[in-house]
XYZ file of C-alpha atoms in Angstrom:
176
model
C -10.870 -90.204 139.192
C -9.351 -86.828 138.491
C -7.708 -86.329 135.186
C -7.355 -90.053 134.525
C -10.397 -90.508 132.347
C -12.107 -93.852 132.539
C -12.869 -93.872 128.833
C -10.339 -95.398 126.480
C -9.946 -92.383 124.236
C -8.655 -88.854 124.585
C -10.469 -85.761 123.316
C -10.196 -85.275 119.572
C -8.974 -81.740 120.122
C -7.025 -80.634 123.195
C -9.588 -77.967 124.007
C -12.462 -79.166 126.182
C -14.948 -77.416 123.947
C -14.515 -79.316 120.703
C -15.534 -77.562 117.494
C -15.847 -74.167 119.200
C -13.456 -71.270 119.702
C -14.423 -70.724 123.335
C -16.454 -72.571 125.967
C -18.324 -69.335 126.818
C -21.437 -68.592 124.808
C -20.752 -65.293 123.064
C -22.256 -65.695 119.623
C -25.813 -65.330 118.419
C -26.461 -69.069 118.365
C -29.885 -70.136 119.479
C -29.050 -72.933 121.911
C -28.756 -70.409 124.746
C -26.186 -72.110 126.968
C -23.736 -70.054 129.017
C -21.007 -72.639 129.100
C -20.317 -75.932 127.335
C -17.580 -78.243 128.551
C -16.744 -81.902 127.935
C -16.823 -84.355 130.846
C -17.756 -87.822 131.997
C -20.960 -87.892 134.064
C -21.226 -89.804 137.360
C -24.137 -90.344 139.752
C -24.766 -91.604 143.291
C -28.395 -92.286 144.195
C -29.959 -90.638 147.231
C -30.602 -93.964 148.927
C -28.663 -97.197 148.908
C -25.094 -97.560 147.676
C -22.467 -94.902 148.096
C -20.556 -95.855 144.968
C -20.126 -93.631 141.925
C -21.912 -95.027 138.885
C -20.655 -93.785 135.536
C -23.651 -92.507 133.555
C -21.821 -91.626 130.340
C -19.832 -94.159 128.364
C -17.471 -91.488 127.089
C -16.913 -87.753 127.202
C -20.134 -85.834 126.593
C -20.885 -82.129 126.148
C -22.223 -80.640 129.389
C -24.289 -77.464 128.940
C -24.844 -74.949 131.735
C -27.664 -72.423 131.354
C -28.769 -69.793 133.871
C -32.582 -69.951 133.845
C -33.194 -67.595 136.781
C -30.957 -64.993 138.391
C -33.050 -63.308 141.107
C -33.605 -63.820 143.988
C -31.646 -67.069 143.527
C -29.548 -68.213 140.604
C -30.889 -71.405 139.068
C -28.627 -73.224 136.630
C -29.954 -75.921 134.310
C -27.245 -78.508 133.645
C -27.800 -80.978 130.821
C -25.800 -83.605 128.960
C -26.636 -85.977 126.118
C -24.844 -89.175 125.129
C -23.844 -90.116 121.576
C -27.319 -91.633 120.968
C -28.815 -88.230 121.927
C -30.340 -89.619 125.132
C -30.511 -87.055 127.922
C -28.267 -88.466 130.655
C -28.067 -85.384 132.885
C -30.931 -82.970 133.513
C -30.612 -81.206 136.865
C -31.107 -77.770 138.333
C -28.453 -76.315 140.579
C -29.649 -73.496 142.868
C -27.292 -70.878 144.322
C -26.977 -70.013 147.075
C -27.719 -73.335 148.675
C -25.846 -75.987 146.715
C -22.358 -76.855 147.875
C -20.062 -77.720 144.978
C -17.193 -79.976 146.026
C -14.014 -80.912 144.243
C -12.606 -84.419 144.810
C -9.583 -83.857 142.554
C -8.360 -81.168 140.218
C -10.681 -82.434 137.451
C -13.608 -84.007 139.346
C -16.423 -81.728 140.594
C -19.550 -82.927 142.418
C -22.692 -81.589 144.103
C -25.758 -82.947 145.893
C -29.216 -82.146 144.553
C -31.235 -81.136 147.643
C -34.540 -81.878 145.883
C -33.760 -85.536 145.143
C -30.837 -86.327 147.438
C -28.843 -87.535 144.416
C -25.181 -86.620 144.049
C -23.827 -85.788 140.596
C -20.188 -85.709 139.521
C -18.425 -84.418 136.437
C -14.939 -85.624 135.502
C -13.552 -82.880 133.261
C -10.665 -83.206 130.828
C -8.591 -80.510 132.546
C -8.356 -78.560 135.810
C -9.180 -75.387 133.849
C -12.544 -76.836 132.791
C -13.347 -77.873 136.366
C -12.486 -74.358 137.530
C -14.681 -72.784 134.830
C -17.623 -74.960 135.869
C -17.191 -74.045 139.543
C -16.830 -70.329 138.772
C -19.903 -70.428 136.572
C -22.076 -72.081 139.223
C -20.702 -70.618 142.453
C -22.074 -67.493 144.018
C -18.893 -66.232 145.693
C -19.471 -62.831 144.103
C -23.009 -62.345 145.478
C -26.615 -62.980 144.535
C -28.051 -61.238 141.501
C -24.696 -60.380 139.964
C -25.089 -62.852 137.118
C -25.603 -60.910 133.962
C -28.299 -61.836 131.530
C -27.348 -63.734 128.412
C -27.947 -60.655 126.251
C -25.702 -58.525 128.482
C -22.937 -61.133 128.270
C -23.236 -61.416 124.505
C -23.139 -57.638 124.159
C -20.094 -57.424 126.430
C -18.336 -60.194 124.493
C -18.973 -58.389 121.182
C -17.766 -55.136 122.749
C -14.501 -56.717 123.809
C -13.991 -58.860 120.738
C -10.604 -58.104 119.224
C -9.847 -55.252 121.627
C -8.906 -57.029 124.850
C -7.370 -60.310 125.833
C -9.942 -60.713 128.614
C -13.520 -61.807 128.254
C -16.467 -61.206 130.548
C -18.856 -63.867 131.723
C -21.294 -63.837 134.585
C -20.030 -60.494 135.836
C -16.373 -61.350 136.398
C -13.284 -61.322 134.225
C -11.557 -64.501 133.183
C -7.778 -64.300 133.164
C -7.517 -66.300 129.948
C -10.016 -66.638 127.139
C -7.822 -68.386 124.618
C -7.339 -71.647 126.520
């Protein structure tokens, strides 16, 4: 696993967020996601085999949306394949969900509600780090900013700073 993708093709564009300037949602688009990254999706069922099953045939866009931020942060993580079938539709609750990292590009977590384990094989270590930072609560409960606050902050900083703000912390690089 790791950065050796199991699909036979590389991303069309080196950035993990094809066709977009940034993986962070900062425009007035209506899809409402906080973060969109490209990855392969893997799954291990709660009972039975302990072998990773690849759910996606290729790289797919993975969308992370914060649907609740107090008293817990609840993230809705979705992914669709090229036939527009929903192949990933889970909620990740923080605090409470441990997010592991098997390699620099492979991130996984166990869904306490179902017992299923999900894994995402990202195209770069930077994307894996962005996913973990987005979904981890190392900076405390309730510090996630609302989508409107983030969009306002992004517009405020557009063109004036080399740093962007997302979820209440600064990213060192926005132009990845």
